[in-house]
PDB file of C-alpha atoms in Angstrom:
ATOM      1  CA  UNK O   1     -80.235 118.006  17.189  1.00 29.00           C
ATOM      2  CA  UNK O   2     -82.825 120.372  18.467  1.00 37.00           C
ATOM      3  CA  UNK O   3     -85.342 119.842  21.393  1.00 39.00           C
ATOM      4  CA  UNK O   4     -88.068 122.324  21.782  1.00 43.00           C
ATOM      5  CA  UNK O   5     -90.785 121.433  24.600  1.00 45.00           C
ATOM      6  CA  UNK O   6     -93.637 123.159  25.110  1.00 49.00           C
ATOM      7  CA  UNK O   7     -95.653 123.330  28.165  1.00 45.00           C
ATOM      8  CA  UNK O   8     -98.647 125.677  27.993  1.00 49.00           C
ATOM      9  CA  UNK O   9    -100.932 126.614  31.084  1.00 49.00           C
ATOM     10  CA  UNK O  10    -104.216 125.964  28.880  1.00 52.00           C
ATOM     11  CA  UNK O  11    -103.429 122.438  27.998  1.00 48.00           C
ATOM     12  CA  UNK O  12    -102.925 118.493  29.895  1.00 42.00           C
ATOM     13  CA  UNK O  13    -100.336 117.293  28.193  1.00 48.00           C
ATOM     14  CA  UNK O  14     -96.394 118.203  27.416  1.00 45.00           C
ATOM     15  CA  UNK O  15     -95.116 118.192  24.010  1.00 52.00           C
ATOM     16  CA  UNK O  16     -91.690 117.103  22.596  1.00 51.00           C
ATOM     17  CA  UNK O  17     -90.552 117.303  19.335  1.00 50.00           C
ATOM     18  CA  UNK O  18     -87.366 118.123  17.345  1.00 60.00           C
ATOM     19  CA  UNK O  19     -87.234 121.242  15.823  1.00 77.00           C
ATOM     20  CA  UNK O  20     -89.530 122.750  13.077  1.00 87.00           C
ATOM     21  CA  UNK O  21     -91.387 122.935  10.842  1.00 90.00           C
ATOM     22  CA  UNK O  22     -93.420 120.069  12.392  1.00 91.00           C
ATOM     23  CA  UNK O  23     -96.922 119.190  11.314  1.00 90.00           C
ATOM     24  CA  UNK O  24    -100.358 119.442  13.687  1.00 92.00           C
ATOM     25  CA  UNK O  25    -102.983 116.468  12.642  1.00 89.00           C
ATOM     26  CA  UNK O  26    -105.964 115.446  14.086  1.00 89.00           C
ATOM     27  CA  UNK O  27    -105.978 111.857  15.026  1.00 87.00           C
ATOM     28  CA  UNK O  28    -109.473 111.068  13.502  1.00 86.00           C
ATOM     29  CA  UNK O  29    -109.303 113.268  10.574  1.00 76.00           C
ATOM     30  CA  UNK O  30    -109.034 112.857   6.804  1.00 75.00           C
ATOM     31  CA  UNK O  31    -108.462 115.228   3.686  1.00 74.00           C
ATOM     32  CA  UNK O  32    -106.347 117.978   5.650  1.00 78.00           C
ATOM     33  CA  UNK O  33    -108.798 118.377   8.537  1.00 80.00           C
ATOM     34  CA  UNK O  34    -107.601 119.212  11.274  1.00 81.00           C
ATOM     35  CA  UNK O  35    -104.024 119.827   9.584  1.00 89.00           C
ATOM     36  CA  UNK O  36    -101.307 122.745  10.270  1.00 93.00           C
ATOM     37  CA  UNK O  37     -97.781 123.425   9.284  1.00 94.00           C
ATOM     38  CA  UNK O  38     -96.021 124.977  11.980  1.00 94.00           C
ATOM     39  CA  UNK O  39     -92.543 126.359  10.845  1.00 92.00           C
ATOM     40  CA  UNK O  40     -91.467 128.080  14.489  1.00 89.00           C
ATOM     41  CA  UNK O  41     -91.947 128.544  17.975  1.00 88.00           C
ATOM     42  CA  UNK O  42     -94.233 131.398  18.088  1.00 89.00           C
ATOM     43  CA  UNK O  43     -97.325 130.145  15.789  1.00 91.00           C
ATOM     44  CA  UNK O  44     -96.977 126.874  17.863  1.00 92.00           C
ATOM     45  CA  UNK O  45     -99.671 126.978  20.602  1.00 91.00           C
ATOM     46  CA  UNK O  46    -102.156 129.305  17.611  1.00 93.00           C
ATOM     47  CA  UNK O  47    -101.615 126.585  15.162  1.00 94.00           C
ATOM     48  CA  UNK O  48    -102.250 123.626  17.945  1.00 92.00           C
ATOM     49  CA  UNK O  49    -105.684 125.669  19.294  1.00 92.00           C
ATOM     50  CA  UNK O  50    -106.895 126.121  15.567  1.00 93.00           C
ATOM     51  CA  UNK O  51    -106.206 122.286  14.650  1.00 92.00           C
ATOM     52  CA  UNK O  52    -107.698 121.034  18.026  1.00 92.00           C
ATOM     53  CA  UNK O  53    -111.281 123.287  17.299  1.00 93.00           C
ATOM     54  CA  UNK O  54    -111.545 122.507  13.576  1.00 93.00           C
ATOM     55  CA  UNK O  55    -111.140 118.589  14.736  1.00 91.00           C
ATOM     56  CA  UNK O  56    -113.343 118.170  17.124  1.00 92.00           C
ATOM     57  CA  UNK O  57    -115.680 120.453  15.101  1.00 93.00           C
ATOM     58  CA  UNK O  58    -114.952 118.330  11.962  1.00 91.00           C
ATOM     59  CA  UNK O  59    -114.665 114.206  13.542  1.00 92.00           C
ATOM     60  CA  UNK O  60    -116.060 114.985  17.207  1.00 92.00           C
ATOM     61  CA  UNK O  61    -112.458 114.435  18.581  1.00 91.00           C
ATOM     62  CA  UNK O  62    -109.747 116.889  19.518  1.00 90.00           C
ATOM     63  CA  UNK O  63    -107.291 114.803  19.941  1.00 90.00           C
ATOM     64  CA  UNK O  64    -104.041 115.829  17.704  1.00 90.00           C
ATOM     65  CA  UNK O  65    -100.667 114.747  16.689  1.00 87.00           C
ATOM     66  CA  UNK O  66     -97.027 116.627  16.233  1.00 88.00           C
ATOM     67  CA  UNK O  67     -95.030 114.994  13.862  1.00 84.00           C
ATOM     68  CA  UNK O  68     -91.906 115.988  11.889  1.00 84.00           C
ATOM     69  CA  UNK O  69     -93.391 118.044   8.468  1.00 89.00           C
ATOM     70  CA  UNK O  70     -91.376 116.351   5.106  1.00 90.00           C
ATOM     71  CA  UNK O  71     -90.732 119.236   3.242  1.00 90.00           C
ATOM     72  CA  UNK O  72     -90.783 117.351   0.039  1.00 90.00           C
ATOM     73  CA  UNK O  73     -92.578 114.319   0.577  1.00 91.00           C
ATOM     74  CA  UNK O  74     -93.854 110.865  -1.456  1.00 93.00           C
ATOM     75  CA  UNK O  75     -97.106 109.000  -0.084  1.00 92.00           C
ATOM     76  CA  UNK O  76     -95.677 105.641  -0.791  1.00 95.00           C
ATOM     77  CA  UNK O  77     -98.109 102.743   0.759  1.00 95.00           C
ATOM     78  CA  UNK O  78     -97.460  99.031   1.067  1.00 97.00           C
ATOM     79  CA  UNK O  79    -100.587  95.988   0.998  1.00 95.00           C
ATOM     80  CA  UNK O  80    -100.314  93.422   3.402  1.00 96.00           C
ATOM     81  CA  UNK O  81    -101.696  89.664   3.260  1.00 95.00           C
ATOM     82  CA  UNK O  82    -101.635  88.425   6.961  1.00 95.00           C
ATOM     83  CA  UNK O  83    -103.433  84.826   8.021  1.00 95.00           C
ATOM     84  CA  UNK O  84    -105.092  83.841  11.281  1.00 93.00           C
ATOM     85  CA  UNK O  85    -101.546  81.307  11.519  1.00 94.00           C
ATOM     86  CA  UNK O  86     -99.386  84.820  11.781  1.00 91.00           C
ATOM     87  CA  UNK O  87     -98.176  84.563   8.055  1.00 96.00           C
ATOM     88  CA  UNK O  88     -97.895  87.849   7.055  1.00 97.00           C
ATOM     89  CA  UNK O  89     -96.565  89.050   3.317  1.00 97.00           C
ATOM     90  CA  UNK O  90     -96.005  92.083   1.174  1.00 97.00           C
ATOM     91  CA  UNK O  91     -98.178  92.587  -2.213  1.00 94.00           C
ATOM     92  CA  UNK O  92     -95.653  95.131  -2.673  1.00 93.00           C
ATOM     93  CA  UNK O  93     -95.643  99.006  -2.632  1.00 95.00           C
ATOM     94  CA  UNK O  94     -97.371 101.827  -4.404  1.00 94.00           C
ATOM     95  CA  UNK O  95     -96.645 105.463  -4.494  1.00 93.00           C
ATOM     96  CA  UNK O  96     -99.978 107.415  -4.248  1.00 91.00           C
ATOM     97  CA  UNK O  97     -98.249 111.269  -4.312  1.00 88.00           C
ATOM     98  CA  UNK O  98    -100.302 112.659  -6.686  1.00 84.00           C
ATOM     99  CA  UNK O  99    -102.977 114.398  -4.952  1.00 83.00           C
ATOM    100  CA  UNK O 100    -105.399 117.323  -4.504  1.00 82.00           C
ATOM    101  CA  UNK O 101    -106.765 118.545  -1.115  1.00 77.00           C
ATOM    102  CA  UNK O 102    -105.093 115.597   0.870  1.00 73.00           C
ATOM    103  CA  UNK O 103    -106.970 112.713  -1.018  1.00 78.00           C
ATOM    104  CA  UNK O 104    -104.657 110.451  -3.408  1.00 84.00           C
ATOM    105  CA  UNK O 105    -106.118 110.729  -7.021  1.00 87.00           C
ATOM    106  CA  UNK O 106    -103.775 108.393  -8.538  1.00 88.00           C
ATOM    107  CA  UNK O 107    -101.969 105.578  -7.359  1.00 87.00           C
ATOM    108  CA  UNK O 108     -99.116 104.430  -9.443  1.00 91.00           C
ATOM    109  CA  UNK O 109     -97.846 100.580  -8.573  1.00 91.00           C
ATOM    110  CA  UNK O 110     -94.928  99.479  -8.658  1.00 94.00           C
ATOM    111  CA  UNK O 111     -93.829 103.020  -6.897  1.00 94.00           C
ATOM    112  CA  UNK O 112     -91.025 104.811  -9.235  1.00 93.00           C
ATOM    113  CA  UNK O 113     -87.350 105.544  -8.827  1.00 91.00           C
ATOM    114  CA  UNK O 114     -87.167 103.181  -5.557  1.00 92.00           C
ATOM    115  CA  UNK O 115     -84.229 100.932  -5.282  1.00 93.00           C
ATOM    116  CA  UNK O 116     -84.437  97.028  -4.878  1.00 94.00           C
ATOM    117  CA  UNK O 117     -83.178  97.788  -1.077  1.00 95.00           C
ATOM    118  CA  UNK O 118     -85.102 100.366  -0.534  1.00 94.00           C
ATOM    119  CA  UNK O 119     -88.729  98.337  -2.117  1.00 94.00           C
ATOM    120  CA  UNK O 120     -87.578  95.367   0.159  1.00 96.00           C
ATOM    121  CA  UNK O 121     -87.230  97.459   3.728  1.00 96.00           C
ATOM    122  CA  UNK O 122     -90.295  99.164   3.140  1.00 95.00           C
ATOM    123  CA  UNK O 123     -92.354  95.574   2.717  1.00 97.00           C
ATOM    124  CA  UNK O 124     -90.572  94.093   5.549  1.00 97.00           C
ATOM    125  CA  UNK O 125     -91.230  97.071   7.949  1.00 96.00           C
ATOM    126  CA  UNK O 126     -95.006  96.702   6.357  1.00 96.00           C
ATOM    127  CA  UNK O 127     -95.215  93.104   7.724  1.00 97.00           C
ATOM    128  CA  UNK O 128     -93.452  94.086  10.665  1.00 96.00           C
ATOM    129  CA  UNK O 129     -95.655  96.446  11.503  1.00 94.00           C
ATOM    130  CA  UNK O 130     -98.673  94.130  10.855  1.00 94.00           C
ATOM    131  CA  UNK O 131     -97.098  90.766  12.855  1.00 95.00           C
ATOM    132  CA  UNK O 132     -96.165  93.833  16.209  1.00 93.00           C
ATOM    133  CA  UNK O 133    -100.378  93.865  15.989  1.00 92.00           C
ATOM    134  CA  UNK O 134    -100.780  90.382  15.410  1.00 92.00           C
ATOM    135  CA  UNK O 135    -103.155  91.344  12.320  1.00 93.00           C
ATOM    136  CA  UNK O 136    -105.200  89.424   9.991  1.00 94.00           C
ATOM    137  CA  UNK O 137    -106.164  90.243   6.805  1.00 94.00           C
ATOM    138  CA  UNK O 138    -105.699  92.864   3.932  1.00 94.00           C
ATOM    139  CA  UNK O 139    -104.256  95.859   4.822  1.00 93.00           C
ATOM    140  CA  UNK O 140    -102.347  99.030   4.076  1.00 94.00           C
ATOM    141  CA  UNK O 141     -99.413 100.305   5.402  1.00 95.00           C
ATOM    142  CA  UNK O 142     -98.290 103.767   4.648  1.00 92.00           C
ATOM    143  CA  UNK O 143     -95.408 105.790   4.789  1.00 93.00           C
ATOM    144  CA  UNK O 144     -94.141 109.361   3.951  1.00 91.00           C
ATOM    145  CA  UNK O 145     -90.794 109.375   1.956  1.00 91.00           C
ATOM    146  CA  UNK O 146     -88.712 112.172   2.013  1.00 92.00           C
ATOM    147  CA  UNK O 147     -87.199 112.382  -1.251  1.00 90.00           C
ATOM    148  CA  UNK O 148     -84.383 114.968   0.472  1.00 90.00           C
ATOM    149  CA  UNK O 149     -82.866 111.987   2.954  1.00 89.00           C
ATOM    150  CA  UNK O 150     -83.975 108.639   1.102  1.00 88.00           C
ATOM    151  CA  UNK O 151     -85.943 108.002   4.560  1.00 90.00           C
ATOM    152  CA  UNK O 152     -89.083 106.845   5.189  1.00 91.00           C
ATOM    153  CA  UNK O 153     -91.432 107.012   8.326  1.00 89.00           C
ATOM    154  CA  UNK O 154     -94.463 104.917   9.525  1.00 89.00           C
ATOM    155  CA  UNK O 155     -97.648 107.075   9.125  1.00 84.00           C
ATOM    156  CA  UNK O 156    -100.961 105.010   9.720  1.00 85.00           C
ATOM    157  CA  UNK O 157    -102.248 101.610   8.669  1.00 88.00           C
ATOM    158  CA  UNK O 158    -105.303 101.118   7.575  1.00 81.00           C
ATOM    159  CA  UNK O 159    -107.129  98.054   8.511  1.00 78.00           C
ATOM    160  CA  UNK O 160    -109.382  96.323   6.427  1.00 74.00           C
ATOM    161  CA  UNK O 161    -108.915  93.223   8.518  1.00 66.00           C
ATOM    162  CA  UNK O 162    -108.722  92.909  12.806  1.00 66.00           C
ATOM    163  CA  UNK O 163    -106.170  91.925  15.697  1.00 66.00           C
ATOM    164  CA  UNK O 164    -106.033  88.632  17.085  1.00 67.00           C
TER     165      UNK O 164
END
């Protein structure tokens, strides 16, 4: 496993992340905004200046994230059904790939080609994620599946509801 750390005189924070490519996003941004592949070392710091301006030009906030970039991803998202009692369920999964400029265009439910196992860990990390918030109401948890490793990772939930 490979570390690379970045400290750069310019910016307040220090960066970790394991190797590349990794993808730049800006926390409050939508359709791509804000968004840069970085596949090495030396296009890191251009590629983190350019996201940072074109966010906080774009949602008034330049605040970004690094995560690992899926080389061949799925957009797979789970609803959620949580009560003010803490009951929280899965209304299963859906697999919203197909898109154009970063905005889903069709969303295909139940999601194809997952296993049993696989459909039952991603609902149960949904409603995990959702009780660790103590959330109630409808919601959406999504995840990016890389269809290289048969792993999926936590990537935002969206909230239609509130936190106790």
């Amino acid at each position: 496993m490979h570390i690379v750390s970045c400290l750069h005189p310019n910016h307040s924070h220090f960066l970790n992340y394991e190797g590349f490519p990794v993808l730049i996003k800006a926390v409050h941004g939508g359709g791509g905004k804000g968004m840069r592949t970085v596949h090495g070392p030396s296009s890191f710091l251009d590629a983190l200046e350019s996201a940072q301006r074109e966010a906080l030009k774009g949602f008034g906030n330049a605040t970004v994230l690094v995560e690992k970039f899926i080389e061949r991803p799925r957009h797979v998202e789970v609803q959620i059904f949580a009560d003010i009692a803490g009951n929280t369920i899965s209304l299963w999964e859906r697999d919203c790939s197909v898109q154009r400029r970063n905005q889903k265009i069709i969303e295909e439910a139940p999601a194809p080609g997952l296993s049993s196992e696989l459909r039952a860990d991603l609902g149960a990390k949904a409603v995990a994620a959702a009780k660790a918030v103590n959330y109630v109401g409808a919601g959406t948890v999504e995840f990016i599946f890389d269809k290289d490793t048969d792993k999926f990772f936590f990537m935002e939930m969206y909230a239609k509801g509130f936190c106790k």
